[in-house]
């Protein structure tokens, strides 16, 4: 049991994001963990190994020689019906790349914690969203935690979502490297009984069974490949209502509200930021100060990144005059960075839509300060006032 | 009200651990915290910073601390780097240093900034108890007394949770208590 202050059926504790994820994995009674160490994710797997070693968790920790093997082991384990977890960052995820697509197409529930870290070169260990963005098309559901509490809560929900028969897709829970992975915050953890009730043992279908041999991952050429992909696409899109339902159920259980997007001040905002991850809190912190000065600003943050909450986002953004979309990454040669392109596409069909600016910020752990957030709001406000976009893409906090 | 602490030391001295323990002690008192380390790949001996933000209200801001209410200098060799350790400190703030005696230059700067300056000889405490210059827990004890922000018992509870080995806990608790008693206000 977590050491902390008992509040009803929950306990108030201090934990880093990595510890909180590991604790959630333990409470989720995972069966198999296969991972390869990489900063800033390492502590998650270290903690899980401690739980197993102490007898607090009955799971197999598979020592592998690379991330490529780690995810391959996860797929095999998931096909046997096990509850499976892995964690990685940046280059580690890059090395998993070809297997990521296989995990999704073979409909293997796997939960991955991704402590977001910039991709090399130059070598960096701190936060960018390069890694999460680079696998956005691979058929994994992706969540972004904005604080340690969410890293914990989303991990538990991720298992339930991944294993739901209406879903059966792998899920990534993103937590900003160092900012959240190593950041210590107060959070509430559920008691084991509540987690067990929310997340009963997995009920797998089509598992590997030596008595009933089947082919998994066969060769499919132009005769059926396209139908296969169409089926996968429909399944992925159809998972949305199931995801919503599970988020709502967990919200009731925990008393903490989970939905695909979160909004602040959007009832009457004229200018807004769209953000992912730990920057959401910083953006709201600055928005509150600007509202005290009478500026009508708002913040939209995405908890669910894939499947992209297109309709919800369009609904809250269409009447805003100007929006700055914040990207903690850069997409070379694209019309904008990754989140910008998603937001622009989501708004394209709307009769009314805001003027859009893309801000690239925070690369490689560059601190996203209150001043930078304020600068982003000022750009949005000025764009709203003048009615024209001066610069379509700006870099914040670059020297 | 948000209270912000910046810790200065060198890689390998447990700077991050000191900030982490303070944050966990504050959580035990029902406070909200954000502790963040600031380090690159582990480089023993390189200057390292850590941040602790403490509040009675939920904390949303996830950025570094630029205008600390308090600065704790764990490593005595950093005390001459005034621009580093005093950078952005709030006038009237708190400065807690590890020193046998405080240099007159630093004393002058502290007076100019109307800082409350506290000092403790963590070297002697650490050598007596650990036989090694481990400054982080004694400096946590010194800060606890100087700031009066969290209770000594809360700090000791956080230390007990962190150091599972009874010997490690006993020694660190002793160092914390000794520094808590010995730290003194210079100005």
mmCIF file with all atom_site columns, N, CA, C and O in Angstrom, chain A residues 3 5 12-14 19 125-126 146 178-180 182-186 278 281-282 284-285 288 367-370, chain B residues 20 23-24 26-28 30-37 39-41 59-66 161 164:
data_model
loop_
_atom_site.group_PDB
_atom_site.id
_atom_site.type_symbol
_atom_site.label_atom_id
_atom_site.label_alt_id
_atom_site.label_comp_id
_atom_site.label_asym_id
_atom_site.label_entity_id
_atom_site.label_seq_id
_atom_site.pdbx_PDB_ins_code
_atom_site.Cartn_x
_atom_site.Cartn_y
_atom_site.Cartn_z
_atom_site.occupancy
_atom_site.B_iso_or_equiv
_atom_site.pdbx_formal_charge
_atom_site.auth_seq_id
_atom_site.auth_comp_id
_atom_site.auth_asym_id
_atom_site.auth_atom_id
_atom_site.pdbx_PDB_model_num
ATOM 1   N N  . UNK A 1 3   ? 2.295  4.784  0.969   1.00 0.00 ? 3   UNK A N  1
ATOM 2   C CA . UNK A 1 3   ? 2.395  5.517  2.229   1.00 0.00 ? 3   UNK A CA 1
ATOM 3   C C  . UNK A 1 3   ? 1.939  6.944  1.988   1.00 0.00 ? 3   UNK A C  1
ATOM 4   O O  . UNK A 1 3   ? 2.460  7.631  1.122   1.00 0.00 ? 3   UNK A O  1
ATOM 5   N N  . UNK A 1 5   ? -1.547 9.940  3.103   1.00 0.00 ? 5   UNK A N  1
ATOM 6   C CA . UNK A 1 5   ? -2.693 10.303 3.932   1.00 0.00 ? 5   UNK A CA 1
ATOM 7   C C  . UNK A 1 5   ? -3.954 9.725  3.320   1.00 0.00 ? 5   UNK A C  1
ATOM 8   O O  . UNK A 1 5   ? -4.236 9.925  2.136   1.00 0.00 ? 5   UNK A O  1
ATOM 9   N N  . UNK A 1 12  ? -3.481 10.003 -0.423  1.00 0.00 ? 12  UNK A N  1
ATOM 10  C CA . UNK A 1 12  ? -2.763 11.148 -0.982  1.00 0.00 ? 12  UNK A CA 1
ATOM 11  C C  . UNK A 1 12  ? -1.265 10.940 -0.750  1.00 0.00 ? 12  UNK A C  1
ATOM 12  O O  . UNK A 1 12  ? -0.829 10.800 0.390   1.00 0.00 ? 12  UNK A O  1
ATOM 13  N N  . UNK A 1 13  ? -0.523 10.871 -1.841  1.00 0.00 ? 13  UNK A N  1
ATOM 14  C CA . UNK A 1 13  ? 0.907  10.549 -1.760  1.00 0.00 ? 13  UNK A CA 1
ATOM 15  C C  . UNK A 1 13  ? 1.722  11.547 -2.587  1.00 0.00 ? 13  UNK A C  1
ATOM 16  O O  . UNK A 1 13  ? 1.169  12.297 -3.386  1.00 0.00 ? 13  UNK A O  1
ATOM 17  N N  . UNK A 1 14  ? 3.029  11.518 -2.388  1.00 0.00 ? 14  UNK A N  1
ATOM 18  C CA . UNK A 1 14  ? 3.947  12.273 -3.240  1.00 0.00 ? 14  UNK A CA 1
ATOM 19  C C  . UNK A 1 14  ? 4.721  11.280 -4.090  1.00 0.00 ? 14  UNK A C  1
ATOM 20  O O  . UNK A 1 14  ? 5.313  10.344 -3.549  1.00 0.00 ? 14  UNK A O  1
ATOM 21  N N  . UNK A 1 19  ? 7.307  6.922  -10.871 1.00 0.00 ? 19  UNK A N  1
ATOM 22  C CA . UNK A 1 19  ? 6.840  6.096  -9.758  1.00 0.00 ? 19  UNK A CA 1
ATOM 23  C C  . UNK A 1 19  ? 5.336  5.871  -9.836  1.00 0.00 ? 19  UNK A C  1
ATOM 24  O O  . UNK A 1 19  ? 4.843  4.781  -9.536  1.00 0.00 ? 19  UNK A O  1
ATOM 25  N N  . UNK A 1 125 ? 18.431 14.252 -23.751 1.00 0.00 ? 125 UNK A N  1
ATOM 26  C CA . UNK A 1 125 ? 17.626 13.306 -22.968 1.00 0.00 ? 125 UNK A CA 1
ATOM 27  C C  . UNK A 1 125 ? 16.312 13.940 -22.514 1.00 0.00 ? 125 UNK A C  1
ATOM 28  O O  . UNK A 1 125 ? 15.509 13.296 -21.870 1.00 0.00 ? 125 UNK A O  1
ATOM 29  N N  . UNK A 1 126 ? 16.128 15.225 -22.835 1.00 0.00 ? 126 UNK A N  1
ATOM 30  C CA . UNK A 1 126 ? 14.984 15.960 -22.283 1.00 0.00 ? 126 UNK A CA 1
ATOM 31  C C  . UNK A 1 126 ? 13.792 15.975 -23.237 1.00 0.00 ? 126 UNK A C  1
ATOM 32  O O  . UNK A 1 126 ? 13.816 15.388 -24.303 1.00 0.00 ? 126 UNK A O  1
ATOM 33  N N  . UNK A 1 146 ? -0.998 15.490 -18.272 1.00 0.00 ? 146 UNK A N  1
ATOM 34  C CA . UNK A 1 146 ? -0.477 16.841 -18.039 1.00 0.00 ? 146 UNK A CA 1
ATOM 35  C C  . UNK A 1 146 ? 0.187  16.977 -16.677 1.00 0.00 ? 146 UNK A C  1
ATOM 36  O O  . UNK A 1 146 ? 0.875  17.949 -16.404 1.00 0.00 ? 146 UNK A O  1
ATOM 37  N N  . UNK A 1 178 ? 11.356 14.035 -17.856 1.00 0.00 ? 178 UNK A N  1
ATOM 38  C CA . UNK A 1 178 ? 11.882 14.839 -16.759 1.00 0.00 ? 178 UNK A CA 1
ATOM 39  C C  . UNK A 1 178 ? 10.830 15.744 -16.130 1.00 0.00 ? 178 UNK A C  1
ATOM 40  O O  . UNK A 1 178 ? 10.616 15.685 -14.923 1.00 0.00 ? 178 UNK A O  1
ATOM 41  N N  . UNK A 1 179 ? 10.131 16.551 -16.932 1.00 0.00 ? 179 UNK A N  1
ATOM 42  C CA . UNK A 1 179 ? 9.156  17.490 -16.364 1.00 0.00 ? 179 UNK A CA 1
ATOM 43  C C  . UNK A 1 179 ? 8.138  16.723 -15.521 1.00 0.00 ? 179 UNK A C  1
ATOM 44  O O  . UNK A 1 179 ? 7.810  17.117 -14.408 1.00 0.00 ? 179 UNK A O  1
ATOM 45  N N  . UNK A 1 180 ? 7.660  15.598 -16.062 1.00 0.00 ? 180 UNK A N  1
ATOM 46  C CA . UNK A 1 180 ? 6.730  14.760 -15.307 1.00 0.00 ? 180 UNK A CA 1
ATOM 47  C C  . UNK A 1 180 ? 7.354  13.437 -14.872 1.00 0.00 ? 180 UNK A C  1
ATOM 48  O O  . UNK A 1 180 ? 7.053  12.934 -13.793 1.00 0.00 ? 180 UNK A O  1
ATOM 49  N N  . UNK A 1 182 ? 10.297 12.754 -13.862 1.00 0.00 ? 182 UNK A N  1
ATOM 50  C CA . UNK A 1 182 ? 11.117 12.965 -12.668 1.00 0.00 ? 182 UNK A CA 1
ATOM 51  C C  . UNK A 1 182 ? 10.539 14.031 -11.742 1.00 0.00 ? 182 UNK A C  1
ATOM 52  O O  . UNK A 1 182 ? 11.086 14.283 -10.677 1.00 0.00 ? 182 UNK A O  1
ATOM 53  N N  . UNK A 1 183 ? 9.468  14.690 -12.161 1.00 0.00 ? 183 UNK A N  1
ATOM 54  C CA . UNK A 1 183 ? 8.834  15.709 -11.326 1.00 0.00 ? 183 UNK A CA 1
ATOM 55  C C  . UNK A 1 183 ? 8.015  15.030 -10.238 1.00 0.00 ? 183 UNK A C  1
ATOM 56  O O  . UNK A 1 183 ? 7.303  14.066 -10.507 1.00 0.00 ? 183 UNK A O  1
ATOM 57  N N  . UNK A 1 184 ? 8.137  15.518 -9.008  1.00 0.00 ? 184 UNK A N  1
ATOM 58  C CA . UNK A 1 184 ? 7.373  14.945 -7.897  1.00 0.00 ? 184 UNK A CA 1
ATOM 59  C C  . UNK A 1 184 ? 6.190  15.861 -7.591  1.00 0.00 ? 184 UNK A C  1
ATOM 60  O O  . UNK A 1 184 ? 6.361  17.069 -7.446  1.00 0.00 ? 184 UNK A O  1
ATOM 61  N N  . UNK A 1 185 ? 5.014  15.262 -7.508  1.00 0.00 ? 185 UNK A N  1
ATOM 62  C CA . UNK A 1 185 ? 3.808  16.018 -7.186  1.00 0.00 ? 185 UNK A CA 1
ATOM 63  C C  . UNK A 1 185 ? 2.949  15.215 -6.212  1.00 0.00 ? 185 UNK A C  1
ATOM 64  O O  . UNK A 1 185 ? 3.153  14.021 -6.041  1.00 0.00 ? 185 UNK A O  1
ATOM 65  N N  . UNK A 1 186 ? 1.974  15.898 -5.629  1.00 0.00 ? 186 UNK A N  1
ATOM 66  C CA . UNK A 1 186 ? 0.993  15.207 -4.794  1.00 0.00 ? 186 UNK A CA 1
ATOM 67  C C  . UNK A 1 186 ? -0.059 14.603 -5.715  1.00 0.00 ? 186 UNK A C  1
ATOM 68  O O  . UNK A 1 186 ? -0.439 15.224 -6.708  1.00 0.00 ? 186 UNK A O  1
ATOM 69  N N  . UNK A 1 278 ? 2.474  18.590 -20.213 1.00 0.00 ? 278 UNK A N  1
ATOM 70  C CA . UNK A 1 278 ? 2.640  19.403 -19.001 1.00 0.00 ? 278 UNK A CA 1
ATOM 71  C C  . UNK A 1 278 ? 2.509  20.895 -19.259 1.00 0.00 ? 278 UNK A C  1
ATOM 72  O O  . UNK A 1 278 ? 2.348  21.669 -18.315 1.00 0.00 ? 278 UNK A O  1
ATOM 73  N N  . UNK A 1 281 ? -0.865 23.047 -17.930 1.00 0.00 ? 281 UNK A N  1
ATOM 74  C CA . UNK A 1 281 ? -0.976 23.741 -16.649 1.00 0.00 ? 281 UNK A CA 1
ATOM 75  C C  . UNK A 1 281 ? -0.329 25.116 -16.701 1.00 0.00 ? 281 UNK A C  1
ATOM 76  O O  . UNK A 1 281 ? -0.887 26.104 -16.213 1.00 0.00 ? 281 UNK A O  1
ATOM 77  N N  . UNK A 1 282 ? 0.841  25.172 -17.313 1.00 0.00 ? 282 UNK A N  1
ATOM 78  C CA . UNK A 1 282 ? 1.546  26.456 -17.443 1.00 0.00 ? 282 UNK A CA 1
ATOM 79  C C  . UNK A 1 282 ? 0.701  27.434 -18.256 1.00 0.00 ? 282 UNK A C  1
ATOM 80  O O  . UNK A 1 282 ? 0.575  28.609 -17.903 1.00 0.00 ? 282 UNK A O  1
ATOM 81  N N  . UNK A 1 284 ? -2.573 27.458 -18.603 1.00 0.00 ? 284 UNK A N  1
ATOM 82  C CA . UNK A 1 284 ? -3.730 27.903 -17.787 1.00 0.00 ? 284 UNK A CA 1
ATOM 83  C C  . UNK A 1 284 ? -3.311 28.897 -16.719 1.00 0.00 ? 284 UNK A C  1
ATOM 84  O O  . UNK A 1 284 ? -3.999 29.875 -16.443 1.00 0.00 ? 284 UNK A O  1
ATOM 85  N N  . UNK A 1 285 ? -2.148 28.640 -16.114 1.00 0.00 ? 285 UNK A N  1
ATOM 86  C CA . UNK A 1 285 ? -1.607 29.523 -15.073 1.00 0.00 ? 285 UNK A CA 1
ATOM 87  C C  . UNK A 1 285 ? -1.466 30.938 -15.624 1.00 0.00 ? 285 UNK A C  1
ATOM 88  O O  . UNK A 1 285 ? -1.844 31.923 -14.981 1.00 0.00 ? 285 UNK A O  1
ATOM 89  N N  . UNK A 1 288 ? -4.986 32.557 -16.568 1.00 0.00 ? 288 UNK A N  1
ATOM 90  C CA . UNK A 1 288 ? -5.685 33.131 -15.399 1.00 0.00 ? 288 UNK A CA 1
ATOM 91  C C  . UNK A 1 288 ? -5.218 34.560 -15.149 1.00 0.00 ? 288 UNK A C  1
ATOM 92  O O  . UNK A 1 288 ? -6.018 35.452 -14.880 1.00 0.00 ? 288 UNK A O  1
ATOM 93  N N  . UNK A 1 367 ? 12.991 25.115 -21.274 1.00 0.00 ? 367 UNK A N  1
ATOM 94  C CA . UNK A 1 367 ? 11.931 25.389 -20.308 1.00 0.00 ? 367 UNK A CA 1
ATOM 95  C C  . UNK A 1 367 ? 10.805 26.210 -20.947 1.00 0.00 ? 367 UNK A C  1
ATOM 96  O O  . UNK A 1 367 ? 11.061 27.253 -21.547 1.00 0.00 ? 367 UNK A O  1
ATOM 97  N N  . UNK A 1 368 ? 9.578  25.746 -20.817 1.00 0.00 ? 368 UNK A N  1
ATOM 98  C CA . UNK A 1 368 ? 8.411  26.507 -21.292 1.00 0.00 ? 368 UNK A CA 1
ATOM 99  C C  . UNK A 1 368 ? 7.964  27.402 -20.141 1.00 0.00 ? 368 UNK A C  1
ATOM 100 O O  . UNK A 1 368 ? 7.229  26.990 -19.254 1.00 0.00 ? 368 UNK A O  1
ATOM 101 N N  . UNK A 1 369 ? 8.465  28.628 -20.169 1.00 0.00 ? 369 UNK A N  1
ATOM 102 C CA . UNK A 1 369 ? 8.264  29.545 -19.053 1.00 0.00 ? 369 UNK A CA 1
ATOM 103 C C  . UNK A 1 369 ? 6.934  30.281 -19.166 1.00 0.00 ? 369 UNK A C  1
ATOM 104 O O  . UNK A 1 369 ? 6.305  30.298 -20.226 1.00 0.00 ? 369 UNK A O  1
ATOM 105 N N  . UNK A 1 370 ? 6.570  30.953 -18.073 1.00 0.00 ? 370 UNK A N  1
ATOM 106 C CA . UNK A 1 370 ? 5.365  31.800 -18.086 1.00 0.00 ? 370 UNK A CA 1
ATOM 107 C C  . UNK A 1 370 ? 5.509  32.887 -19.144 1.00 0.00 ? 370 UNK A C  1
ATOM 108 O O  . UNK A 1 370 ? 4.530  33.241 -19.812 1.00 0.00 ? 370 UNK A O  1
ATOM 109 N N  . UNK B 2 20  ? 13.679 16.663 -3.476  1.00 0.00 ? 20  UNK B N  1
ATOM 110 C CA . UNK B 2 20  ? 12.666 15.616 -3.549  1.00 0.00 ? 20  UNK B CA 1
ATOM 111 C C  . UNK B 2 20  ? 12.109 15.322 -2.144  1.00 0.00 ? 20  UNK B C  1
ATOM 112 O O  . UNK B 2 20  ? 10.894 15.232 -1.946  1.00 0.00 ? 20  UNK B O  1
ATOM 113 N N  . UNK B 2 23  ? 9.897  18.084 -0.900  1.00 0.00 ? 23  UNK B N  1
ATOM 114 C CA . UNK B 2 23  ? 8.590  18.029 -1.557  1.00 0.00 ? 23  UNK B CA 1
ATOM 115 C C  . UNK B 2 23  ? 7.714  16.952 -0.914  1.00 0.00 ? 23  UNK B C  1
ATOM 116 O O  . UNK B 2 23  ? 6.545  17.182 -0.602  1.00 0.00 ? 23  UNK B O  1
ATOM 117 N N  . UNK B 2 24  ? 8.289  15.795 -0.666  1.00 0.00 ? 24  UNK B N  1
ATOM 118 C CA . UNK B 2 24  ? 7.503  14.685 -0.101  1.00 0.00 ? 24  UNK B CA 1
ATOM 119 C C  . UNK B 2 24  ? 7.078  14.984 1.340   1.00 0.00 ? 24  UNK B C  1
ATOM 120 O O  . UNK B 2 24  ? 5.990  14.591 1.775   1.00 0.00 ? 24  UNK B O  1
ATOM 121 N N  . UNK B 2 26  ? 6.401  17.966 2.442   1.00 0.00 ? 26  UNK B N  1
ATOM 122 C CA . UNK B 2 26  ? 5.300  18.931 2.317   1.00 0.00 ? 26  UNK B CA 1
ATOM 123 C C  . UNK B 2 26  ? 4.000  18.226 1.936   1.00 0.00 ? 26  UNK B C  1
ATOM 124 O O  . UNK B 2 26  ? 2.924  18.602 2.413   1.00 0.00 ? 26  UNK B O  1
ATOM 125 N N  . UNK B 2 27  ? 4.102  17.203 1.089   1.00 0.00 ? 27  UNK B N  1
ATOM 126 C CA . UNK B 2 27  ? 2.898  16.442 0.704   1.00 0.00 ? 27  UNK B CA 1
ATOM 127 C C  . UNK B 2 27  ? 2.264  15.802 1.938   1.00 0.00 ? 27  UNK B C  1
ATOM 128 O O  . UNK B 2 27  ? 1.045  15.787 2.094   1.00 0.00 ? 27  UNK B O  1
ATOM 129 N N  . UNK B 2 28  ? 3.129  15.298 2.841   1.00 0.00 ? 28  UNK B N  1
ATOM 130 C CA . UNK B 2 28  ? 2.621  14.658 4.063   1.00 0.00 ? 28  UNK B CA 1
ATOM 131 C C  . UNK B 2 28  ? 1.835  15.646 4.921   1.00 0.00 ? 28  UNK B C  1
ATOM 132 O O  . UNK B 2 28  ? 0.997  15.252 5.728   1.00 0.00 ? 28  UNK B O  1
ATOM 133 N N  . UNK B 2 30  ? -0.168 17.792 3.631   1.00 0.00 ? 30  UNK B N  1
ATOM 134 C CA . UNK B 2 30  ? -1.359 18.181 2.870   1.00 0.00 ? 30  UNK B CA 1
ATOM 135 C C  . UNK B 2 30  ? -1.104 19.283 1.865   1.00 0.00 ? 30  UNK B C  1
ATOM 136 O O  . UNK B 2 30  ? -2.027 19.800 1.246   1.00 0.00 ? 30  UNK B O  1
ATOM 137 N N  . UNK B 2 31  ? 0.171  19.660 1.691   1.00 0.00 ? 31  UNK B N  1
ATOM 138 C CA . UNK B 2 31  ? 0.472  20.736 0.737   1.00 0.00 ? 31  UNK B CA 1
ATOM 139 C C  . UNK B 2 31  ? 0.597  20.185 -0.686  1.00 0.00 ? 31  UNK B C  1
ATOM 140 O O  . UNK B 2 31  ? 0.714  18.980 -0.900  1.00 0.00 ? 31  UNK B O  1
ATOM 141 N N  . UNK B 2 32  ? 0.562  21.095 -1.636  1.00 0.00 ? 32  UNK B N  1
ATOM 142 C CA . UNK B 2 32  ? 0.800  20.756 -3.032  1.00 0.00 ? 32  UNK B CA 1
ATOM 143 C C  . UNK B 2 32  ? 2.245  21.091 -3.358  1.00 0.00 ? 32  UNK B C  1
ATOM 144 O O  . UNK B 2 32  ? 2.796  22.058 -2.821  1.00 0.00 ? 32  UNK B O  1
ATOM 145 N N  . UNK B 2 33  ? 2.861  20.297 -4.227  1.00 0.00 ? 33  UNK B N  1
ATOM 146 C CA . UNK B 2 33  ? 4.286  20.507 -4.525  1.00 0.00 ? 33  UNK B CA 1
ATOM 147 C C  . UNK B 2 33  ? 4.568  20.267 -5.999  1.00 0.00 ? 33  UNK B C  1
ATOM 148 O O  . UNK B 2 33  ? 3.813  19.607 -6.701  1.00 0.00 ? 33  UNK B O  1
ATOM 149 N N  . UNK B 2 34  ? 5.672  20.832 -6.438  1.00 0.00 ? 34  UNK B N  1
ATOM 150 C CA . UNK B 2 34  ? 6.288  20.393 -7.686  1.00 0.00 ? 34  UNK B CA 1
ATOM 151 C C  . UNK B 2 34  ? 7.794  20.409 -7.458  1.00 0.00 ? 34  UNK B C  1
ATOM 152 O O  . UNK B 2 34  ? 8.378  21.467 -7.241  1.00 0.00 ? 34  UNK B O  1
ATOM 153 N N  . UNK B 2 35  ? 8.392  19.227 -7.445  1.00 0.00 ? 35  UNK B N  1
ATOM 154 C CA . UNK B 2 35  ? 9.847  19.124 -7.353  1.00 0.00 ? 35  UNK B CA 1
ATOM 155 C C  . UNK B 2 35  ? 10.358 18.737 -8.718  1.00 0.00 ? 35  UNK B C  1
ATOM 156 O O  . UNK B 2 35  ? 9.832  17.807 -9.339  1.00 0.00 ? 35  UNK B O  1
ATOM 157 N N  . UNK B 2 36  ? 11.366 19.463 -9.195  1.00 0.00 ? 36  UNK B N  1
ATOM 158 C CA . UNK B 2 36  ? 11.941 19.117 -10.490 1.00 0.00 ? 36  UNK B CA 1
ATOM 159 C C  . UNK B 2 36  ? 13.453 19.179 -10.417 1.00 0.00 ? 36  UNK B C  1
ATOM 160 O O  . UNK B 2 36  ? 14.014 20.130 -9.899  1.00 0.00 ? 36  UNK B O  1
ATOM 161 N N  . UNK B 2 37  ? 14.102 18.141 -10.905 1.00 0.00 ? 37  UNK B N  1
ATOM 162 C CA . UNK B 2 37  ? 15.557 18.169 -10.980 1.00 0.00 ? 37  UNK B CA 1
ATOM 163 C C  . UNK B 2 37  ? 15.973 18.898 -12.253 1.00 0.00 ? 37  UNK B C  1
ATOM 164 O O  . UNK B 2 37  ? 15.201 18.954 -13.200 1.00 0.00 ? 37  UNK B O  1
ATOM 165 N N  . UNK B 2 39  ? 19.072 18.348 -14.482 1.00 0.00 ? 39  UNK B N  1
ATOM 166 C CA . UNK B 2 39  ? 20.385 17.755 -14.741 1.00 0.00 ? 39  UNK B CA 1
ATOM 167 C C  . UNK B 2 39  ? 20.468 17.145 -16.119 1.00 0.00 ? 39  UNK B C  1
ATOM 168 O O  . UNK B 2 39  ? 19.459 16.786 -16.713 1.00 0.00 ? 39  UNK B O  1
ATOM 169 N N  . UNK B 2 40  ? 21.687 17.049 -16.587 1.00 0.00 ? 40  UNK B N  1
ATOM 170 C CA . UNK B 2 40  ? 21.938 16.391 -17.860 1.00 0.00 ? 40  UNK B CA 1
ATOM 171 C C  . UNK B 2 40  ? 22.268 14.942 -17.565 1.00 0.00 ? 40  UNK B C  1
ATOM 172 O O  . UNK B 2 40  ? 21.833 14.407 -16.554 1.00 0.00 ? 40  UNK B O  1
ATOM 173 N N  . UNK B 2 41  ? 23.006 14.307 -18.440 1.00 0.00 ? 41  UNK B N  1
ATOM 174 C CA . UNK B 2 41  ? 23.461 12.959 -18.119 1.00 0.00 ? 41  UNK B CA 1
ATOM 175 C C  . UNK B 2 41  ? 24.313 13.063 -16.843 1.00 0.00 ? 41  UNK B C  1
ATOM 176 O O  . UNK B 2 41  ? 24.964 14.076 -16.638 1.00 0.00 ? 41  UNK B O  1
ATOM 177 N N  . UNK B 2 59  ? -0.835 23.199 -7.811  1.00 0.00 ? 59  UNK B N  1
ATOM 178 C CA . UNK B 2 59  ? 0.208  23.871 -8.593  1.00 0.00 ? 59  UNK B CA 1
ATOM 179 C C  . UNK B 2 59  ? 0.073  23.439 -10.049 1.00 0.00 ? 59  UNK B C  1
ATOM 180 O O  . UNK B 2 59  ? 0.100  22.254 -10.349 1.00 0.00 ? 59  UNK B O  1
ATOM 181 N N  . UNK B 2 60  ? -0.091 24.394 -10.926 1.00 0.00 ? 60  UNK B N  1
ATOM 182 C CA . UNK B 2 60  ? -0.252 24.064 -12.344 1.00 0.00 ? 60  UNK B CA 1
ATOM 183 C C  . UNK B 2 60  ? 1.022  24.336 -13.133 1.00 0.00 ? 60  UNK B C  1
ATOM 184 O O  . UNK B 2 60  ? 1.217  23.779 -14.206 1.00 0.00 ? 60  UNK B O  1
ATOM 185 N N  . UNK B 2 61  ? 1.864  25.227 -12.638 1.00 0.00 ? 61  UNK B N  1
ATOM 186 C CA . UNK B 2 61  ? 3.019  25.659 -13.431 1.00 0.00 ? 61  UNK B CA 1
ATOM 187 C C  . UNK B 2 61  ? 4.121  24.604 -13.419 1.00 0.00 ? 61  UNK B C  1
ATOM 188 O O  . UNK B 2 61  ? 4.539  24.148 -12.372 1.00 0.00 ? 61  UNK B O  1
ATOM 189 N N  . UNK B 2 62  ? 4.536  24.219 -14.626 1.00 0.00 ? 62  UNK B N  1
ATOM 190 C CA . UNK B 2 62  ? 5.574  23.179 -14.769 1.00 0.00 ? 62  UNK B CA 1
ATOM 191 C C  . UNK B 2 62  ? 6.836  23.758 -15.378 1.00 0.00 ? 62  UNK B C  1
ATOM 192 O O  . UNK B 2 62  ? 7.340  23.241 -16.369 1.00 0.00 ? 62  UNK B O  1
ATOM 193 N N  . UNK B 2 63  ? 7.334  24.835 -14.826 1.00 0.00 ? 63  UNK B N  1
ATOM 194 C CA . UNK B 2 63  ? 8.592  25.390 -15.337 1.00 0.00 ? 63  UNK B CA 1
ATOM 195 C C  . UNK B 2 63  ? 9.550  25.611 -14.180 1.00 0.00 ? 63  UNK B C  1
ATOM 196 O O  . UNK B 2 63  ? 9.181  25.450 -13.011 1.00 0.00 ? 63  UNK B O  1
ATOM 197 N N  . UNK B 2 64  ? 10.758 25.975 -14.524 1.00 0.00 ? 64  UNK B N  1
ATOM 198 C CA . UNK B 2 64  ? 11.812 26.153 -13.524 1.00 0.00 ? 64  UNK B CA 1
ATOM 199 C C  . UNK B 2 64  ? 11.541 27.335 -12.609 1.00 0.00 ? 64  UNK B C  1
ATOM 200 O O  . UNK B 2 64  ? 10.577 28.076 -12.799 1.00 0.00 ? 64  UNK B O  1
ATOM 201 N N  . UNK B 2 65  ? 12.397 27.491 -11.612 1.00 0.00 ? 65  UNK B N  1
ATOM 202 C CA . UNK B 2 65  ? 12.227 28.583 -10.645 1.00 0.00 ? 65  UNK B CA 1
ATOM 203 C C  . UNK B 2 65  ? 13.287 29.638 -10.920 1.00 0.00 ? 65  UNK B C  1
ATOM 204 O O  . UNK B 2 65  ? 14.484 29.344 -10.888 1.00 0.00 ? 65  UNK B O  1
ATOM 205 N N  . UNK B 2 66  ? 12.823 30.841 -11.242 1.00 0.00 ? 66  UNK B N  1
ATOM 206 C CA . UNK B 2 66  ? 13.751 31.924 -11.603 1.00 0.00 ? 66  UNK B CA 1
ATOM 207 C C  . UNK B 2 66  ? 13.841 32.993 -10.525 1.00 0.00 ? 66  UNK B C  1
ATOM 208 O O  . UNK B 2 66  ? 14.816 33.738 -10.466 1.00 0.00 ? 66  UNK B O  1
ATOM 209 N N  . UNK B 2 161 ? 10.776 6.940  4.566   1.00 0.00 ? 161 UNK B N  1
ATOM 210 C CA . UNK B 2 161 ? 10.174 6.281  3.409   1.00 0.00 ? 161 UNK B CA 1
ATOM 211 C C  . UNK B 2 161 ? 11.209 6.086  2.308   1.00 0.00 ? 161 UNK B C  1
ATOM 212 O O  . UNK B 2 161 ? 11.226 5.078  1.603   1.00 0.00 ? 161 UNK B O  1
ATOM 213 N N  . UNK B 2 164 ? 15.116 2.938  2.916   1.00 0.00 ? 164 UNK B N  1
ATOM 214 C CA . UNK B 2 164 ? 14.468 1.766  3.505   1.00 0.00 ? 164 UNK B CA 1
ATOM 215 C C  . UNK B 2 164 ? 15.373 1.065  4.523   1.00 0.00 ? 164 UNK B C  1
ATOM 216 O O  . UNK B 2 164 ? 14.891 0.453  5.460   1.00 0.00 ? 164 UNK B O  1
#
